[in-house]
mmCIF file of C-alpha atoms in Angstrom:
data_model
loop_
_atom_site.group_PDB
_atom_site.id
_atom_site.type_symbol
_atom_site.label_atom_id
_atom_site.label_comp_id
_atom_site.label_asym_id
_atom_site.label_seq_id
_atom_site.Cartn_x
_atom_site.Cartn_y
_atom_site.Cartn_z
ATOM 1 C CA MET A 1059 112.449 180.608 138.832
ATOM 2 C CA ARG A 1060 116.019 181.302 137.719
ATOM 3 C CA ILE A 1061 117.876 178.058 137.084
ATOM 4 C CA LEU A 1062 121.544 177.591 136.297
ATOM 5 C CA LEU A 1063 121.968 174.307 134.439
ATOM 6 C CA LEU A 1064 125.626 173.321 134.609
ATOM 7 C CA THR A 1065 126.783 170.278 132.648
ATOM 8 C CA THR A 1066 129.723 168.570 130.978
ATOM 9 C CA TRP A 1067 127.366 166.782 128.573
ATOM 10 C CA TYR A 1068 125.696 168.928 125.910
ATOM 11 C CA PRO A 1069 125.496 168.853 122.101
ATOM 12 C CA THR A 1070 128.093 170.680 120.018
ATOM 13 C CA VAL A 1071 128.539 170.965 116.274
ATOM 14 C CA ALA A 1072 131.324 168.368 116.462
ATOM 15 C CA ALA A 1073 129.262 166.039 118.676
ATOM 16 C CA PRO A 1074 125.581 166.749 117.953
ATOM 17 C CA SER A 1075 124.259 163.689 119.787
ATOM 18 C CA SER A 1076 126.378 164.130 122.924
ATOM 19 C CA GLY A 1077 124.202 164.909 125.931
ATOM 20 C CA ILE A 1078 121.066 165.283 123.827
ATOM 21 C CA PHE A 1079 118.999 164.270 126.872
ATOM 22 C CA VAL A 1080 120.441 167.248 128.804
ATOM 23 C CA LEU A 1081 119.384 169.560 125.966
ATOM 24 C CA LYS A 1082 115.879 168.095 126.203
ATOM 25 C CA ASP A 1083 115.857 168.780 129.955
ATOM 26 C CA ALA A 1084 116.972 172.375 129.371
ATOM 27 C CA GLU A 1085 114.265 172.959 126.782
ATOM 28 C CA LEU A 1086 111.661 171.393 129.054
ATOM 29 C CA LEU A 1087 112.630 173.517 132.063
ATOM 30 C CA ALA A 1088 112.723 176.665 129.918
ATOM 31 C CA ARG A 1089 108.994 176.303 129.261
ATOM 32 C CA GLU A 1090 108.299 177.506 132.804
ATOM 33 C CA HIS A 1091 111.584 178.928 134.114
ATOM 34 C CA ASP A 1092 114.414 181.282 133.228
ATOM 35 C CA VAL A 1093 117.183 178.818 132.351
ATOM 36 C CA GLN A 1094 120.844 179.560 131.656
ATOM 37 C CA VAL A 1095 122.994 176.641 130.463
ATOM 38 C CA VAL A 1096 126.725 176.593 131.135
ATOM 39 C CA HIS A 1097 128.463 173.810 129.248
ATOM 40 C CA LEU A 1098 131.856 172.719 130.593
ATOM 41 C CA ALA A 1099 132.938 171.489 127.198
ATOM 42 C CA SER A 1100 135.824 169.289 126.205
ATOM 43 C CA PRO A 1101 138.063 171.606 124.122
ATOM 44 C CA ARG A 1102 138.329 169.011 121.359
ATOM 45 C CA LEU A 1103 134.543 169.145 120.870
ATOM 46 C CA LEU A 1104 134.354 172.928 120.504
ATOM 47 C CA SER A 1105 134.726 174.831 117.253
ATOM 48 C CA ALA A 1106 134.147 178.310 115.859
ATOM 49 C CA GLU A 1107 130.838 177.069 114.456
ATOM 50 C CA ASP A 1108 129.371 176.598 117.936
ATOM 51 C CA GLU A 1109 129.228 180.327 118.582
ATOM 52 C CA ALA A 1110 127.073 180.882 115.502
ATOM 53 C CA VAL A 1111 124.810 177.905 116.218
ATOM 54 C CA ASP A 1112 124.401 178.842 119.891
ATOM 55 C CA ARG A 1113 123.017 182.274 118.977
ATOM 56 C CA ASP A 1114 119.935 180.559 117.568
ATOM 57 C CA ARG A 1115 119.357 178.096 120.399
ATOM 58 C CA ALA A 1116 116.090 178.375 122.307
ATOM 59 C CA VAL A 1117 117.938 178.164 125.640
ATOM 60 C CA PRO A 1118 120.998 180.429 126.137
ATOM 61 C CA VAL A 1119 124.247 178.495 126.494
ATOM 62 C CA THR A 1120 127.712 179.598 127.544
ATOM 63 C CA ARG A 1121 130.616 177.303 126.656
ATOM 64 C CA ILE A 1122 133.554 177.028 129.039
ATOM 65 C CA PRO A 1123 136.424 174.861 127.737
ATOM 66 C CA MET A 1124 137.338 172.229 130.318
ATOM 67 C CA SER A 1125 138.981 168.852 130.114
ATOM 68 C CA THR A 1126 137.863 166.647 133.002
ATOM 69 C CA THR A 1127 141.418 165.264 133.256
ATOM 70 C CA ASN A 1128 143.224 168.625 133.353
ATOM 71 C CA PRO A 1129 143.409 170.083 136.906
ATOM 72 C CA LEU A 1130 144.377 173.552 135.660
ATOM 73 C CA GLN A 1131 141.380 173.709 133.335
ATOM 74 C CA ILE A 1132 139.107 172.463 136.117
ATOM 75 C CA LEU A 1133 140.299 175.254 138.418
ATOM 76 C CA ALA A 1134 139.947 177.827 135.644
ATOM 77 C CA ALA A 1135 136.381 176.623 135.036
ATOM 78 C CA ALA A 1136 135.612 176.951 138.750
ATOM 79 C CA ARG A 1137 136.604 180.636 138.631
ATOM 80 C CA ARG A 1138 134.342 181.234 135.648
ATOM 81 C CA ILE A 1139 131.401 179.405 137.223
ATOM 82 C CA ARG A 1140 131.223 181.561 140.371
ATOM 83 C CA PRO A 1141 129.633 184.671 138.758
ATOM 84 C CA PHE A 1142 126.816 182.555 137.311
ATOM 85 C CA LEU A 1143 125.790 181.497 140.830
ATOM 86 C CA THR A 1144 125.284 185.023 142.181
ATOM 87 C CA ASP A 1145 121.730 185.556 140.941
ATOM 88 C CA VAL A 1146 119.973 182.186 140.605
ATOM 89 C CA ASP A 1147 117.346 180.332 142.623
ATOM 90 C CA VAL A 1148 118.478 176.777 141.883
ATOM 91 C CA LEU A 1149 121.666 175.110 140.704
ATOM 92 C CA HIS A 1150 120.836 172.156 138.466
ATOM 93 C CA THR A 1151 123.853 170.031 137.543
ATOM 94 C CA GLU A 1152 123.954 167.029 135.215
ATOM 95 C CA ALA A 1153 126.646 164.326 134.971
ATOM 96 C CA ILE A 1154 129.104 163.461 137.716
ATOM 97 C CA SER A 1155 132.098 165.069 135.954
ATOM 98 C CA THR A 1156 130.306 168.425 136.306
ATOM 99 C CA LEU A 1157 130.902 168.223 140.060
ATOM 100 C CA LEU A 1158 134.703 168.402 139.737
ATOM 101 C CA PRO A 1159 135.091 172.210 139.439
ATOM 102 C CA LEU A 1160 132.418 172.736 142.098
ATOM 103 C CA LEU A 1161 134.857 171.321 144.659
ATOM 104 C CA ALA A 1162 136.426 174.785 144.537
ATOM 105 C CA VAL A 1163 133.123 176.680 144.569
ATOM 106 C CA GLY A 1164 130.877 177.482 147.517
ATOM 107 C CA VAL A 1165 127.287 176.696 146.538
ATOM 108 C CA ARG A 1166 124.764 178.685 148.584
ATOM 109 C CA VAL A 1167 121.568 177.996 146.646
ATOM 110 C CA PRO A 1168 119.415 174.852 146.538
ATOM 111 C CA TRP A 1169 121.271 172.292 144.471
ATOM 112 C CA VAL A 1170 119.796 169.395 142.480
ATOM 113 C CA HIS A 1171 122.145 167.043 140.676
ATOM 114 C CA VAL A 1172 120.917 164.775 137.861
ATOM 115 C CA GLU A 1173 122.958 161.631 137.233
ATOM 116 C CA HIS A 1174 123.079 159.452 134.129
ATOM 117 C CA TRP A 1175 126.515 157.827 134.224
ATOM 118 C CA SER A 1176 126.255 154.124 133.480
ATOM 119 C CA ALA A 1177 129.553 153.314 135.242
ATOM 120 C CA LEU A 1178 127.879 153.865 138.612
ATOM 121 C CA SER A 1179 125.573 150.926 137.959
ATOM 122 C CA ASN A 1180 127.816 148.975 135.549
ATOM 123 C CA PRO A 1181 131.423 149.608 136.677
ATOM 124 C CA ASP A 1182 132.800 146.752 134.580
ATOM 125 C CA THR A 1183 131.939 148.636 131.388
ATOM 126 C CA ILE A 1184 134.649 151.289 131.911
ATOM 127 C CA GLY A 1185 137.746 149.125 132.373
ATOM 128 C CA ARG A 1186 140.578 150.536 134.491
ATOM 129 C CA ALA A 1187 138.746 153.847 134.936
ATOM 130 C CA ARG A 1188 136.613 152.103 137.559
ATOM 131 C CA LEU A 1189 139.536 152.576 139.965
ATOM 132 C CA ALA A 1190 138.466 156.225 140.248
ATOM 133 C CA LEU A 1191 134.897 155.354 141.226
ATOM 134 C CA PRO A 1192 135.381 155.528 145.022
ATOM 135 C CA VAL A 1193 136.559 159.139 144.689
ATOM 136 C CA LEU A 1194 133.890 160.134 142.187
ATOM 137 C CA ARG A 1195 131.075 158.617 144.238
ATOM 138 C CA ARG A 1196 131.962 160.930 147.138
ATOM 139 C CA LEU A 1197 131.193 163.915 144.917
ATOM 140 C CA LEU A 1198 127.538 162.903 144.960
ATOM 141 C CA ARG A 1199 127.284 163.696 148.679
ATOM 142 C CA ARG A 1200 127.425 167.484 148.196
ATOM 143 C CA PRO A 1201 124.185 168.286 146.298
ATOM 144 C CA ASP A 1202 121.029 168.737 148.369
ATOM 145 C CA VAL A 1203 119.105 166.290 146.180
ATOM 146 C CA VAL A 1204 120.308 163.823 143.554
ATOM 147 C CA THR A 1205 118.017 162.405 140.895
ATOM 148 C CA ALA A 1206 118.632 159.303 138.793
ATOM 149 C CA VAL A 1207 116.760 158.157 135.719
ATOM 150 C CA CYS A 1208 115.701 154.821 137.245
ATOM 151 C CA ASP A 1209 115.980 152.772 140.434
ATOM 152 C CA TYR A 1210 118.654 150.657 138.782
ATOM 153 C CA LEU A 1211 120.942 153.719 138.956
ATOM 154 C CA ALA A 1212 119.438 155.275 142.073
ATOM 155 C CA ASP A 1213 120.159 152.253 144.258
ATOM 156 C CA PRO A 1214 123.989 152.361 143.922
ATOM 157 C CA ILE A 1215 123.854 156.132 144.456
ATOM 158 C CA ARG A 1216 121.842 155.699 147.646
ATOM 159 C CA ALA A 1217 124.441 153.221 148.881
ATOM 160 C CA HIS A 1218 127.087 155.976 148.887
ATOM 161 C CA ARG A 1219 125.006 159.064 149.693
ATOM 162 C CA PRO A 1220 123.136 159.961 152.890
ATOM 163 C CA GLY A 1221 120.937 162.699 151.379
ATOM 164 C CA PRO A 1222 117.720 162.410 149.355
ATOM 165 C CA THR A 1223 117.895 160.546 146.035
ATOM 166 C CA ARG A 1224 114.884 160.631 143.726
ATOM 167 C CA VAL A 1225 113.983 158.977 140.437
ATOM 168 C CA VAL A 1226 113.163 161.318 137.553
ATOM 169 C CA PRO A 1227 113.104 159.466 134.224
ATOM 170 C CA CYS A 1228 114.440 160.544 130.871
ATOM 171 C CA ILE A 1229 112.054 162.328 128.535
ATOM 172 C CA VAL A 1230 110.431 159.979 126.026
ATOM 173 C CA PRO A 1231 107.770 161.973 124.142
ATOM 174 C CA GLN A 1232 104.733 160.090 122.880
ATOM 175 C CA PRO A 1233 103.932 160.351 119.175
ATOM 176 C CA GLU A 1234 100.606 161.954 118.268
ATOM 177 C CA THR A 1235 99.612 158.713 116.569
ATOM 178 C CA VAL A 1236 101.137 155.244 116.701
ATOM 179 C CA ALA A 1237 101.834 153.826 113.251
ATOM 180 C CA PRO A 1238 100.560 150.267 112.693
ATOM 181 C CA HIS A 1239 103.055 147.500 112.042
ATOM 182 C CA PRO A 1240 104.335 147.894 108.479
ATOM 183 C CA GLY A 1241 104.253 144.250 107.456
ATOM 184 C CA GLY A 1242 106.077 143.308 104.252
ATOM 185 C CA ALA A 1243 107.986 140.376 102.815
ATOM 186 C CA GLY A 1244 110.684 140.351 105.472
ATOM 187 C CA PRO A 1245 110.747 141.803 108.996
ATOM 188 C CA ARG A 1246 112.571 145.102 109.369
ATOM 189 C CA LEU A 1247 114.649 145.451 112.531
ATOM 190 C CA VAL A 1248 116.043 148.749 113.806
ATOM 191 C CA ALA A 1249 118.857 149.456 116.279
ATOM 192 C CA VAL A 1250 119.216 153.016 117.597
ATOM 193 C CA GLY A 1251 122.494 153.711 119.373
ATOM 194 C CA GLY A 1252 126.188 154.269 118.888
ATOM 195 C CA LEU A 1253 128.248 151.677 117.044
ATOM 196 C CA VAL A 1254 130.335 151.085 120.156
ATOM 197 C CA GLU A 1255 131.415 148.044 122.141
ATOM 198 C CA ARG A 1256 128.839 148.534 124.901
ATOM 199 C CA LYS A 1257 125.958 148.450 122.394
ATOM 200 C CA ASP A 1258 127.464 145.310 120.783
ATOM 201 C CA PRO A 1259 126.348 145.841 117.163
ATOM 202 C CA ILE A 1260 128.371 142.825 115.993
ATOM 203 C CA THR A 1261 126.114 140.546 118.033
ATOM 204 C CA ALA A 1262 123.103 142.199 116.399
ATOM 205 C CA VAL A 1263 124.496 141.367 112.935
ATOM 206 C CA GLU A 1264 125.219 137.771 113.940
ATOM 207 C CA ALA A 1265 121.693 137.431 115.353
ATOM 208 C CA LEU A 1266 120.345 138.662 112.025
ATOM 209 C CA ARG A 1267 122.213 135.853 110.260
ATOM 210 C CA LEU A 1268 120.477 133.368 112.541
ATOM 211 C CA LEU A 1269 117.078 134.855 111.665
ATOM 212 C CA HIS A 1270 117.872 134.257 108.001
ATOM 213 C CA ASP A 1271 118.892 130.687 108.792
ATOM 214 C CA ALA A 1272 115.512 130.244 110.510
ATOM 215 C CA GLY A 1273 113.676 131.313 107.364
ATOM 216 C CA LEU A 1274 113.058 134.987 108.183
ATOM 217 C CA PRO A 1275 114.718 137.237 105.534
ATOM 218 C CA ALA A 1276 114.956 140.193 107.902
ATOM 219 C CA SER A 1277 116.869 143.434 107.445
ATOM 220 C CA LEU A 1278 118.656 145.392 110.168
ATOM 221 C CA HIS A 1279 118.866 149.179 110.046
ATOM 222 C CA PHE A 1280 121.371 150.880 112.354
ATOM 223 C CA VAL A 1281 120.664 154.473 113.394
ATOM 224 C CA GLY A 1282 123.870 155.871 114.866
ATOM 225 C CA ASP A 1283 127.576 155.846 114.225
ATOM 226 C CA GLY A 1284 130.813 155.098 115.990
ATOM 227 C CA PRO A 1285 134.217 153.413 115.935
ATOM 228 C CA LEU A 1286 132.788 149.962 115.095
ATOM 229 C CA ARG A 1287 131.178 151.094 111.843
ATOM 230 C CA ASP A 1288 133.770 149.435 109.594
ATOM 231 C CA ALA A 1289 133.787 146.276 111.719
ATOM 232 C CA VAL A 1290 129.992 146.022 111.494
ATOM 233 C CA ARG A 1291 130.093 146.433 107.720
ATOM 234 C CA ALA A 1292 132.857 143.853 107.391
ATOM 235 C CA ARG A 1293 131.037 141.319 109.578
ATOM 236 C CA ALA A 1294 127.792 141.781 107.672
ATOM 237 C CA ASP A 1295 129.544 141.232 104.346
ATOM 238 C CA ALA A 1296 131.408 138.196 105.685
ATOM 239 C CA LEU A 1297 128.099 136.641 106.744
ATOM 240 C CA GLY A 1298 126.590 137.240 103.322
ATOM 241 C CA LEU A 1299 124.044 139.754 104.582
ATOM 242 C CA GLY A 1300 124.991 142.491 102.113
ATOM 243 C CA GLU A 1301 122.147 144.983 101.698
ATOM 244 C CA ASN A 1302 120.237 143.414 104.595
ATOM 245 C CA VAL A 1303 122.385 145.493 106.965
ATOM 246 C CA VAL A 1304 121.960 149.240 106.525
ATOM 247 C CA LEU A 1305 124.236 151.729 108.302
ATOM 248 C CA GLY A 1306 122.110 154.861 108.292
ATOM 249 C CA GLY A 1307 124.302 157.055 110.479
ATOM 250 C CA VAL A 1308 123.104 159.609 113.031
ATOM 251 C CA ARG A 1309 119.542 160.869 112.478
ATOM 252 C CA ASP A 1310 117.624 163.736 114.030
ATOM 253 C CA GLN A 1311 114.450 163.123 116.027
ATOM 254 C CA THR A 1312 112.279 163.144 112.926
ATOM 255 C CA GLY A 1313 114.592 160.645 111.259
ATOM 256 C CA VAL A 1314 114.564 158.334 114.284
ATOM 257 C CA GLU A 1315 110.781 158.411 114.412
ATOM 258 C CA ALA A 1316 110.594 157.571 110.706
ATOM 259 C CA GLU A 1317 112.900 154.580 111.224
ATOM 260 C CA LEU A 1318 110.772 153.330 114.114
ATOM 261 C CA ALA A 1319 107.573 153.718 112.103
ATOM 262 C CA ALA A 1320 109.078 151.618 109.306
ATOM 263 C CA ALA A 1321 110.314 148.873 111.660
ATOM 264 C CA ASP A 1322 108.722 145.695 113.004
ATOM 265 C CA LEU A 1323 111.096 145.222 115.930
ATOM 266 C CA PHE A 1324 113.761 147.099 117.895
ATOM 267 C CA LEU A 1325 116.971 145.121 118.537
ATOM 268 C CA LEU A 1326 119.820 146.394 120.709
ATOM 269 C CA PRO A 1327 122.224 143.883 122.335
ATOM 270 C CA THR A 1328 123.418 146.444 124.877
ATOM 271 C CA LYS A 1329 125.714 145.165 127.614
ATOM 272 C CA GLY A 1330 124.621 147.788 130.131
ATOM 273 C CA GLU A 1331 122.378 150.842 130.314
ATOM 274 C CA ASN A 1332 120.825 153.054 132.928
ATOM 275 C CA PHE A 1333 117.603 153.875 131.110
ATOM 276 C CA CYS A 1334 118.015 153.035 127.401
ATOM 277 C CA VAL A 1335 116.000 155.909 125.952
ATOM 278 C CA SER A 1336 116.026 154.355 122.488
ATOM 279 C CA ALA A 1337 114.286 151.188 123.711
ATOM 280 C CA ALA A 1338 111.621 153.174 125.556
ATOM 281 C CA GLU A 1339 111.163 155.356 122.491
ATOM 282 C CA ALA A 1340 110.663 152.273 120.331
ATOM 283 C CA ILE A 1341 108.002 150.965 122.708
ATOM 284 C CA VAL A 1342 106.020 154.227 122.850
ATOM 285 C CA HIS A 1343 106.037 154.069 119.038
ATOM 286 C CA GLY A 1344 104.471 150.613 119.286
ATOM 287 C CA ARG A 1345 107.536 148.580 118.404
ATOM 288 C CA PRO A 1346 108.500 145.696 120.734
ATOM 289 C CA ALA A 1347 112.088 145.843 121.965
ATOM 290 C CA VAL A 1348 114.672 143.092 122.330
ATOM 291 C CA VAL A 1349 117.414 144.428 124.602
ATOM 292 C CA GLY A 1350 120.056 143.250 127.046
ATOM 293 C CA ALA A 1351 118.757 142.675 130.569
ATOM 294 C CA ASN A 1352 121.510 144.603 132.329
ATOM 295 C CA GLY A 1353 120.023 148.030 132.996
ATOM 296 C CA GLY A 1354 117.090 150.200 133.938
ATOM 297 C CA GLN A 1355 115.158 148.998 130.885
ATOM 298 C CA ARG A 1356 114.094 146.022 132.982
ATOM 299 C CA GLU A 1357 111.843 148.478 134.856
ATOM 300 C CA TYR A 1358 109.612 148.997 131.814
ATOM 301 C CA VAL A 1359 110.193 146.082 129.378
ATOM 302 C CA THR A 1360 107.428 143.501 129.832
ATOM 303 C CA ASP A 1361 106.325 140.314 128.094
ATOM 304 C CA LEU A 1362 103.847 142.341 126.044
ATOM 305 C CA ASN A 1363 106.284 145.000 124.802
ATOM 306 C CA GLY A 1364 109.562 143.107 124.432
ATOM 307 C CA ARG A 1365 112.134 140.717 125.783
ATOM 308 C CA LEU A 1366 115.083 141.116 128.135
ATOM 309 C CA VAL A 1367 118.026 138.963 127.055
ATOM 310 C CA HIS A 1368 120.256 137.644 129.838
ATOM 311 C CA GLU A 1369 122.895 135.930 127.680
ATOM 312 C CA GLN A 1370 125.138 138.062 125.494
ATOM 313 C CA THR A 1371 125.043 135.711 122.513
ATOM 314 C CA PRO A 1372 123.643 135.977 118.983
ATOM 315 C CA GLU A 1373 121.608 132.833 119.652
ATOM 316 C CA ALA A 1374 119.861 134.374 122.659
ATOM 317 C CA TYR A 1375 118.987 137.589 120.823
ATOM 318 C CA ALA A 1376 117.846 135.743 117.699
ATOM 319 C CA SER A 1377 115.650 133.454 119.802
ATOM 320 C CA ALA A 1378 113.991 136.421 121.535
ATOM 321 C CA ALA A 1379 113.431 138.202 118.223
ATOM 322 C CA LEU A 1380 111.933 135.093 116.638
ATOM 323 C CA GLU A 1381 109.577 134.640 119.563
ATOM 324 C CA LEU A 1382 108.221 138.178 119.197
ATOM 325 C CA LEU A 1383 108.035 138.175 115.405
ATOM 326 C CA ARG A 1384 106.135 134.863 115.351
ATOM 327 C CA ARG A 1385 103.601 135.678 118.062
ATOM 328 C CA ASP A 1386 100.067 134.768 117.117
ATOM 329 C CA PRO A 1387 98.045 136.790 117.752
ATOM 330 C CA ARG A 1388 100.480 139.674 117.543
ATOM 331 C CA PRO A 1389 99.771 142.597 119.917
ATOM 332 C CA SER A 1390 98.798 145.752 118.073
ATOM 333 C CA ALA A 1391 101.185 148.703 117.957
ATOM 334 C CA ASP A 1392 98.752 150.661 120.144
ATOM 335 C CA ALA A 1393 98.760 147.891 122.753
ATOM 336 C CA VAL A 1394 102.567 147.861 122.843
ATOM 337 C CA ALA A 1395 102.715 151.664 123.204
ATOM 338 C CA ALA A 1396 100.124 151.626 126.000
ATOM 339 C CA THR A 1397 102.452 149.591 128.236
ATOM 340 C CA ILE A 1398 104.407 152.818 128.862
ATOM 341 C CA GLY A 1399 101.797 155.458 128.055
ATOM 342 C CA ASP A 1400 102.748 158.875 129.455
ATOM 343 C CA ARG A 1401 105.022 157.461 132.164
ATOM 344 C CA PHE A 1402 108.083 159.199 130.669
ATOM 345 C CA SER A 1403 106.314 162.169 129.109
ATOM 346 C CA PRO A 1404 107.677 165.725 129.388
ATOM 347 C CA ALA A 1405 104.886 166.599 131.837
ATOM 348 C CA ARG A 1406 105.839 163.751 134.177
ATOM 349 C CA VAL A 1407 109.535 164.685 134.032
ATOM 350 C CA ALA A 1408 108.716 168.350 134.737
ATOM 351 C CA GLU A 1409 106.708 167.268 137.786
ATOM 352 C CA GLY A 1410 109.665 165.217 138.988
ATOM 353 C CA TYR A 1411 112.087 168.111 138.732
ATOM 354 C CA ALA A 1412 109.654 170.484 140.441
ATOM 355 C CA ALA A 1413 109.428 168.090 143.391
ATOM 356 C CA ALA A 1414 113.225 167.751 143.495
ATOM 357 C CA TYR A 1415 113.672 171.558 143.561
ATOM 358 C CA GLU A 1416 111.152 171.854 146.387
ATOM 359 C CA GLU A 1417 112.934 169.168 148.399
ATOM 360 C CA ALA A 1418 116.309 170.832 147.756
ATOM 361 C CA ARG A 1419 114.962 174.108 149.148
ATOM 362 C CA ALA A 1420 113.754 172.285 152.255
ATOM 363 C CA VAL A 1421 117.102 170.525 152.729
ATOM 364 C CA ARG A 1422 118.994 173.782 152.282
ATOM 365 C CA ALA A 1423 116.706 175.621 154.735
ATOM 366 C CA SER A 1424 117.229 172.922 157.383
ATOM 367 C CA ARG A 1425 121.015 173.336 157.455
#
C-alpha cells in the first residue's frame, strides 16, 4: 500500500526529539508499506543539515517550510501538498495543525488522522490559545477515521466529531529482557520528559527533598531538557540536594533504556498527558511509575505498577514514592513489566492502523 504520511510534528536536527512518536509510526508502517513522509516544518526548526541527514533516513521525508500561524505559508504548503496526493492509496495525517493546509486541498483517497494534542483533553494547559479550540476541533470532522492514543483523548474528540474515532496507542517496545531492580545505598529515581512547566520538574525536586527528610537518600536523574533547566538546578542547590539531582539532557533510545535499567522508580509530576509514553516505557522496563493522574496514563497505571497522584504537591508525590519504595514484599521487575506486556507493542499498533485504514476505505466507499 502507498501511504502519504503528512505531519507538522517530526524530528529535525534542531529539534531531534520533536515528534519522535511520529517517526516511530513512519518506521513501523514502512515495514509493510511504501511510505512517503511530508513534514510541514516550522522554518525556525529547519537547517541546511537536515538535507544531509534526511538522505540517510530509512523512510523518505520531504520538508515543506510552514508556520502554523502564517496564512500565506499555509496556502503555499497546500499547493505543494497536492502533487503528493495523486498516486497514493491512503492519506495518513498526524497532529491537528497538519489539517490547516488541507482546508484548501481536495482529498479523494481514504484518510486516517492520528491525534496526539494534549490541549484537546487538557485545554487549561495552553492558556489563551484555548480560545482557538472551537475552530480547531471542527477540523477533525473531515478525515474518514480519526485515531487517538487513548480513550482519555478519544472521548473529547468523539464529542465534536460524528465519524468513526478509534484508539491506537503509542508504540512502547518491550525490552528483550527486563533488568532486575538495581538496589544500592539510596534509591535512584528517573524522570524522562522535557524540563517544561507541564511536566513540573520543580515539584519533582521538592519531592526528592522530602524523601531525604524521611530518611531515604535518593537521587533524581532527569532525562530531557528545556527552558526550566536553570530553575531546576537552582532549586536543587537551594534545597541542599547538590549532586543528588542530575540533569542528563536529551538521550537517545539506548540512553533512555540505560537510565531506566539503573533506576528504582520513575517519577514525573506531569500536570496533563494524553498517553505519557515515558511512564509506559518505564513500566515495561519493570520500573514502577509515580505520575500525575490527569491523563491517559490512568488507563494502564495500576496499584502493582505505580501510583497516580491527584494532588499537584511535593508532599503527595513524595508520599506515593515512599509507599512504592518501602513495599514489602516488593514486586519483581518482571511482575511490574507484565502489567502492560505487549499491549503497546509495534505489532499491536500496526494492527490498529491496518483496521483504521480498512474502515477509512469503507467510509470513503459509502459516500
